[in-house]
Coordinates of C-alpha atoms in Angstrom, one line a residue:
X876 CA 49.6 65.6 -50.6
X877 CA 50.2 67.7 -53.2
X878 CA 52.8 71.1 -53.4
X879 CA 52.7 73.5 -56.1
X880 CA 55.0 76.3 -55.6
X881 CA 54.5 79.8 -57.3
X882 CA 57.2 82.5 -57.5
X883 CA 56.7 86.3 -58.4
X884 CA 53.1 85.9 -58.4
X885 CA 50.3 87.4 -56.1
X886 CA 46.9 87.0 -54.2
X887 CA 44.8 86.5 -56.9
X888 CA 47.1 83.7 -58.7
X889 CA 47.4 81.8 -55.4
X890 CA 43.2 82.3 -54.6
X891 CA 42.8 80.6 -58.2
X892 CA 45.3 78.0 -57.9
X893 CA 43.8 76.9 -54.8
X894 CA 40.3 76.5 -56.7
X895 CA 42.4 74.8 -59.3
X896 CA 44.0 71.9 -57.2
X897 CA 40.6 71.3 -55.5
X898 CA 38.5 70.7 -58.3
X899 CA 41.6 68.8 -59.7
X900 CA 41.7 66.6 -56.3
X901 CA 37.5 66.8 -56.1
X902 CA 38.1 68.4 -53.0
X903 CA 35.7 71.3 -52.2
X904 CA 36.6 73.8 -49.9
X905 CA 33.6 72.4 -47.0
X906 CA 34.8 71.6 -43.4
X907 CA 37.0 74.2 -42.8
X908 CA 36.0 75.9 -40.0
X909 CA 38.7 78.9 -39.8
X910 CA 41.8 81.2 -41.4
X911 CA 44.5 80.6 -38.8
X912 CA 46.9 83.6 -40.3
X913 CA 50.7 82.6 -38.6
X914 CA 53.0 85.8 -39.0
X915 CA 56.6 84.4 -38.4
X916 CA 60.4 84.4 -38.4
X917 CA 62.0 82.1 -41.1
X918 CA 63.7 80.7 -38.2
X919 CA 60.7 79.6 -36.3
X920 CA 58.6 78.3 -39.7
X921 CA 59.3 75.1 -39.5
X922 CA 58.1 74.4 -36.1
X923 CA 55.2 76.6 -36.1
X924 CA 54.1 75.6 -39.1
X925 CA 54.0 71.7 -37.7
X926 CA 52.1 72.8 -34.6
X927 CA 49.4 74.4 -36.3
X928 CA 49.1 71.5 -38.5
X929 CA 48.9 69.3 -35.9
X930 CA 46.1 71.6 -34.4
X931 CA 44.4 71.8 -37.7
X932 CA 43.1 68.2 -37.5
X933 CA 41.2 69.2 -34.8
X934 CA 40.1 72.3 -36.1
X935 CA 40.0 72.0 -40.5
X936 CA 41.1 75.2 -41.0
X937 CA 43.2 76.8 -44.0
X938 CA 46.6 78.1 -42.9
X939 CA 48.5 81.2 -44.4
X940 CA 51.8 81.2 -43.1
X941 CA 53.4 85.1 -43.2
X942 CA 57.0 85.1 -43.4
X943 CA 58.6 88.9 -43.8
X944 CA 61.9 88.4 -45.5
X945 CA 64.2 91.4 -46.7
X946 CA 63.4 95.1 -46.5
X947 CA 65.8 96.0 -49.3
X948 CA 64.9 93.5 -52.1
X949 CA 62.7 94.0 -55.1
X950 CA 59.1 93.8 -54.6
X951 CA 58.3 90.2 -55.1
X952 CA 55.8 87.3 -53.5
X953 CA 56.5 83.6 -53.5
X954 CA 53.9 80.6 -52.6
X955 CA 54.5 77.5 -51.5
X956 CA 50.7 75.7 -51.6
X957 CA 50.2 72.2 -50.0
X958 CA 46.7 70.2 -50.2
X959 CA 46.0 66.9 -50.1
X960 CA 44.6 63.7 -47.6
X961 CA 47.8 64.6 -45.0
X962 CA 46.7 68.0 -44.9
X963 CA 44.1 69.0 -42.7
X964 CA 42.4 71.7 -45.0
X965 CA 44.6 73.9 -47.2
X966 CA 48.2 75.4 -46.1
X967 CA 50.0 78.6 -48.3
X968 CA 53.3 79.5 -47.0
X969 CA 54.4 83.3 -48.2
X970 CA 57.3 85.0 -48.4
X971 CA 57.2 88.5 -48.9
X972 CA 60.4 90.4 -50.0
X973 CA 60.4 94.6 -50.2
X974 CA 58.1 96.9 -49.8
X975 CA 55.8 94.1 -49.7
X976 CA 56.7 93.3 -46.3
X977 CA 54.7 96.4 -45.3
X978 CA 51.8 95.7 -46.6
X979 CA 51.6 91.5 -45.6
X980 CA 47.8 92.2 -44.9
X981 CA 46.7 93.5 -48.9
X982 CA 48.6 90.2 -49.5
X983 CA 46.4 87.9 -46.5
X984 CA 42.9 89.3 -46.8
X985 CA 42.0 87.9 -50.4
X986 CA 42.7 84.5 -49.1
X987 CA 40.7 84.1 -46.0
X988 CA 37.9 82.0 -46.1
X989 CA 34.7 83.8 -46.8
X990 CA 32.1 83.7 -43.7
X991 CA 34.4 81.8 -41.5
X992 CA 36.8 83.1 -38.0
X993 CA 40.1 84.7 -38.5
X994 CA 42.8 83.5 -35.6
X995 CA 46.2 85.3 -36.1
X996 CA 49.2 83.7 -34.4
X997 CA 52.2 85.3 -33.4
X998 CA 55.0 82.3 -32.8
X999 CA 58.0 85.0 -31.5
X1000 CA 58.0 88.1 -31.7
X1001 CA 54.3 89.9 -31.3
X1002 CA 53.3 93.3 -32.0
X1003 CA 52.9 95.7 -29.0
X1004 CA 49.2 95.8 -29.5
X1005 CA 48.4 93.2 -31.3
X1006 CA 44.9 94.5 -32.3
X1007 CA 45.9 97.5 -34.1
X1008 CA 48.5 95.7 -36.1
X1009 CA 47.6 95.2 -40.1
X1010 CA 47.4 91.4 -39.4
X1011 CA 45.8 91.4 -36.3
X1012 CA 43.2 93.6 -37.1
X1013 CA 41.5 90.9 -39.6
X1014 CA 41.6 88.2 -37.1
X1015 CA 38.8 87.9 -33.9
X1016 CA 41.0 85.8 -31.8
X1017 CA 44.7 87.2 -32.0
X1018 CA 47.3 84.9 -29.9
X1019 CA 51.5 85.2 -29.0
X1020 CA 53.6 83.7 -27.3
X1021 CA 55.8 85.6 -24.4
X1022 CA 57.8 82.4 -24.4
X1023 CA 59.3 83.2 -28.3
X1024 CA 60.5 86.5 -27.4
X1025 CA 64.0 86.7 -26.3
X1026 CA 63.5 88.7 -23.1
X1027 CA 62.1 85.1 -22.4
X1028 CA 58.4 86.7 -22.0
X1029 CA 57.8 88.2 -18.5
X1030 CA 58.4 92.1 -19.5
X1031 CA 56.3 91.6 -22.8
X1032 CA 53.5 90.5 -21.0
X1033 CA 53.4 93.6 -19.6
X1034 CA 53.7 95.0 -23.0
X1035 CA 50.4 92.8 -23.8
X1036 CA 48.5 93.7 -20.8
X1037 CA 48.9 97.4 -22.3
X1038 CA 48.0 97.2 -25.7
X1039 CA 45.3 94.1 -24.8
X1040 CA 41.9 93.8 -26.5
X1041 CA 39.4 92.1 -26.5
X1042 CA 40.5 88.5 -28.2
X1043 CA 44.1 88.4 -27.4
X1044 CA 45.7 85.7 -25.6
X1045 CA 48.9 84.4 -25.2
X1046 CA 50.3 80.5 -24.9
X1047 CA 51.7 81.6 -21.6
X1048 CA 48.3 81.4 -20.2
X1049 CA 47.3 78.0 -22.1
X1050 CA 50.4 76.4 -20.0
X1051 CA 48.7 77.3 -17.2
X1052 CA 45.0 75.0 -18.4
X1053 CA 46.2 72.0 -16.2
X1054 CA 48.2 74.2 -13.6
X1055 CA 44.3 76.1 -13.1
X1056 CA 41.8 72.6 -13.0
X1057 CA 44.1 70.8 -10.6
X1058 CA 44.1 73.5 -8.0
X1059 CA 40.6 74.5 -8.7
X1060 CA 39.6 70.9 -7.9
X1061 CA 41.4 71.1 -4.6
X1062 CA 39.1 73.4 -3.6
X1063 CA 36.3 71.1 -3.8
X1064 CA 36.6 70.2 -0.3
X1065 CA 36.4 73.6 2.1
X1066 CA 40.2 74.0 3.2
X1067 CA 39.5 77.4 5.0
X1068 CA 40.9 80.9 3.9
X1069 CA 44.0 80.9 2.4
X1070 CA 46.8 83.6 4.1
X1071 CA 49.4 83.3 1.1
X1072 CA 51.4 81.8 -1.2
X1073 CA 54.3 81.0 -3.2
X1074 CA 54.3 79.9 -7.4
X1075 CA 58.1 78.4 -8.1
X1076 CA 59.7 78.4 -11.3
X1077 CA 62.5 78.7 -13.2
X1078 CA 63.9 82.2 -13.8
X1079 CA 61.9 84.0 -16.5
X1080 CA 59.2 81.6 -16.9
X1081 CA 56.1 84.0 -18.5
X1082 CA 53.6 81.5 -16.9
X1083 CA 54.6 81.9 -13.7
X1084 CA 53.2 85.4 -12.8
X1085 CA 50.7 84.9 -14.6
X1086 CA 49.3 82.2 -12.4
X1087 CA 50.5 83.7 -9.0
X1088 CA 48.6 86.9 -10.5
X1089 CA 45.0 84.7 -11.1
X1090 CA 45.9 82.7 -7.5
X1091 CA 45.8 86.4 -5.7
X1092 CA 42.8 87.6 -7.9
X1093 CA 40.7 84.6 -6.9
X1094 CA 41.9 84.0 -3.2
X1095 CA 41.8 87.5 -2.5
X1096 CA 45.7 87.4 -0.9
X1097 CA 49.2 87.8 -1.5
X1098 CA 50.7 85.3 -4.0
X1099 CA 54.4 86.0 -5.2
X1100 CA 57.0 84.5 -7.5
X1101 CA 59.8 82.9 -6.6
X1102 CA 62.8 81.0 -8.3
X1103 CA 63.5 77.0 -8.7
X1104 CA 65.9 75.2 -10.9
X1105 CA 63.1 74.6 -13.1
X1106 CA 62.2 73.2 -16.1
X1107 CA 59.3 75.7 -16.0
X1108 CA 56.9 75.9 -13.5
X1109 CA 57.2 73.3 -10.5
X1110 CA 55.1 74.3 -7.1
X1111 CA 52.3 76.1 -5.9
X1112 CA 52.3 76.3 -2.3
X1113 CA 49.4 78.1 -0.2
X1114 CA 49.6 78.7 3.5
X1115 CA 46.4 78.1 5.2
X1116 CA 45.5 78.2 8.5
X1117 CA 45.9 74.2 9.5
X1118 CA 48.7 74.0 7.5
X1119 CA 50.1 74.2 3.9
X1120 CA 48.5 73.0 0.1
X1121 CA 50.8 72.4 -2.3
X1122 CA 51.6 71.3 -5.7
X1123 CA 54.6 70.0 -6.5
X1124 CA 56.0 68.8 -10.2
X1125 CA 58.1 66.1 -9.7
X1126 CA 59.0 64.8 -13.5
X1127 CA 57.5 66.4 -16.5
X1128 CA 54.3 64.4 -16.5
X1129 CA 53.0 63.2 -12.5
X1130 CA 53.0 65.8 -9.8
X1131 CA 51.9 65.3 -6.0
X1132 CA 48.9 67.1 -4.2
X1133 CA 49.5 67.7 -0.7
X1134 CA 46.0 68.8 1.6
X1135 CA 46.1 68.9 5.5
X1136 CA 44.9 65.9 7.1
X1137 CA 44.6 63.7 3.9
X1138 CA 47.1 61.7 2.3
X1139 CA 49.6 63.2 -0.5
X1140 CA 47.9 62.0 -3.8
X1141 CA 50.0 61.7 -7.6
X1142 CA 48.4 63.8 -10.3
X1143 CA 48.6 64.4 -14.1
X1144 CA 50.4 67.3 -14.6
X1145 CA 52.0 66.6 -18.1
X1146 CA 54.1 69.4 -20.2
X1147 CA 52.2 70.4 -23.3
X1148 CA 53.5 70.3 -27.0
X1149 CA 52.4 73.9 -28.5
X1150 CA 49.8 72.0 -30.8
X1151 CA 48.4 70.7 -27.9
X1152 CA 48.3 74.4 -26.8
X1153 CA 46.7 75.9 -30.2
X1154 CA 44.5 73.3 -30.6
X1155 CA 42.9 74.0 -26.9
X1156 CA 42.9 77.7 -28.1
X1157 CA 41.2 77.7 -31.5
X1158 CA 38.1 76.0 -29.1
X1159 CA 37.0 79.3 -28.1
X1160 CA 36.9 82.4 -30.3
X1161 CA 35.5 84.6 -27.9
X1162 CA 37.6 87.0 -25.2
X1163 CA 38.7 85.5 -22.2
X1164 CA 38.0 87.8 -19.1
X1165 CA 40.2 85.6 -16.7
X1166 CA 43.2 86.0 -18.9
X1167 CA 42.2 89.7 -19.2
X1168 CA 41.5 90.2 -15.3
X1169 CA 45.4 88.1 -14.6
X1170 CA 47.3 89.8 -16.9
X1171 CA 46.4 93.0 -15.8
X1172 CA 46.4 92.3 -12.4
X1173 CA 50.2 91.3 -12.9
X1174 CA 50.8 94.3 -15.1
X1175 CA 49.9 96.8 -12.1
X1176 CA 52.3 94.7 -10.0
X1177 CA 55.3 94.2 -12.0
X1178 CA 58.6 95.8 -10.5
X1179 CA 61.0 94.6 -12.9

């Protein structure tokens, strides 16, 4: 892999020196199927960066990483630019300083790929709407995280379900993937109305309502929130008529599916690493209308 840093510089230096180390490598800028634009915290760099690497060698993709740094500084841009056979596609971390840090997108939008999808990622802390943010608005798919933010994510997904357009998404929802197919499945076999429910997890947890919200939107009943000692989510439990169905996390990869009159059964129900979490994201570029239907629905019932 090769790293060329450039300090002081701008768009149109860092544009050329990617052509540069290409031809220099004899590696054409072909494959790369998407710009995935990552807006973070210095503090949070490190590990986003890595996860959307990680997700990158499923999806090629050319990676500008946004870091705002401070206000009060001289104007100035730095570049760190790494390419090379470890690097899925192409990867140019900036670092704005001064006035620059208002205006991140003059800096982003000569170095997206021509003719290919823009995803913007929002590691911590997201714009209220993340649409009509400078960043956001270059990008078709636009996705946060409610579990970066330090409210620990349940009131800014309310916040999301305000400003939401069509595109957004949030990694609170891409937890919930495994949580959705398993009890999906267990519907295979008719187990009669369901009368209620109950989604436990540890206090805070964004994916929780989230899930009791798309439980009462598609079983047409009441499905609340309550608290466990966690890690994260841990049971879904729905009263029925002959009895209850449950799902219950016992470690942080097996859980155990309980149906009236059939034996309890062990699942996969493993916790995800956030690549694993981009990765299923950047699969679809179009809007989700489930996420869109469950966080509103929990956004008109939120009392907190």
């Amino acid at each position: 892999m090769t790293t060329f840093m450039l300090t002081d510089t701008t768009a149109g230096k860092i544009a050329a020196q990617f052509t540069h180390l290409r031809h220099q490598m004899g590696a054409p800028a072909i494959g790369m199927v998407l710009t995935l634009v990552v807006v973070s915290e210095e503090r949070h760099q490190y590990d986003a960066l890595r996860a959307a690497t990680e997700a990158a060698r499923e999806h090629p993709s050319r990676i500008i990483v946004v870091i705002k740094r401070e206000e009060d500084e001289p104007i100035r841009l730095d570049a760190e630019l790494r390419i090379g056979e470890n690097t899925p596609g192409e990867v140019v971390v900036l670092r704005l300083y001064g006035e620059l840090t208002e205006h991140a997108d003059s800096v982003v939008s000569p170095l997206l790929l021509p003719d290919t999808p823009v995803v913007a990622w929002w590691p911590g802390a997201a714009p209220d709407a993340p649409s009509k943010d400078a960043i956001g608005a270059l990008a078709q798919r636009r996705i946060t995280d409610a579990k970066g933010f330090d409210d620990g994510g349940v009131k800014s997904l309310v916040t999301r379900a305000k400003g939401y357009a069509r595109g957004d998404t949030d990694l609170a929802w891409a937890r919930l993937t495994p949580w959705r197919s398993l009890l999906a499945a267990a519907f295979d076999q008719p187990v009669g109305k369901v009368r209620k429910g109950v989604v436990e997890a540890s206090a805070g947890h964004p994916s929780a309502p989230l899930l009791a919200a798309w439980l009462s939107e598609r079983l047409g009943c009441s499905v609340r929130v309550t608290e466990s000692a966690g890690p994260g989510l841990t049971a879904v439990r729905l009263q029925l008529a002959e009895g209850e169905l449950s799902v219950v996390r016992t470690d942080a990869r097996l859980a155990t599916l309980s149906r009236p009159g059939q034996p309890d059964r062990n699942v996969a129900l493993a916790r995800r690493q956030t690549s694993e979490l981009m990765a299923e994201e950047l699969r679809r570029l179009d809007s989700d209308e489930i996420y869109e239907a469950a966080v509103k629905r929990f956004a008109r019932t939120f009392k907190g």
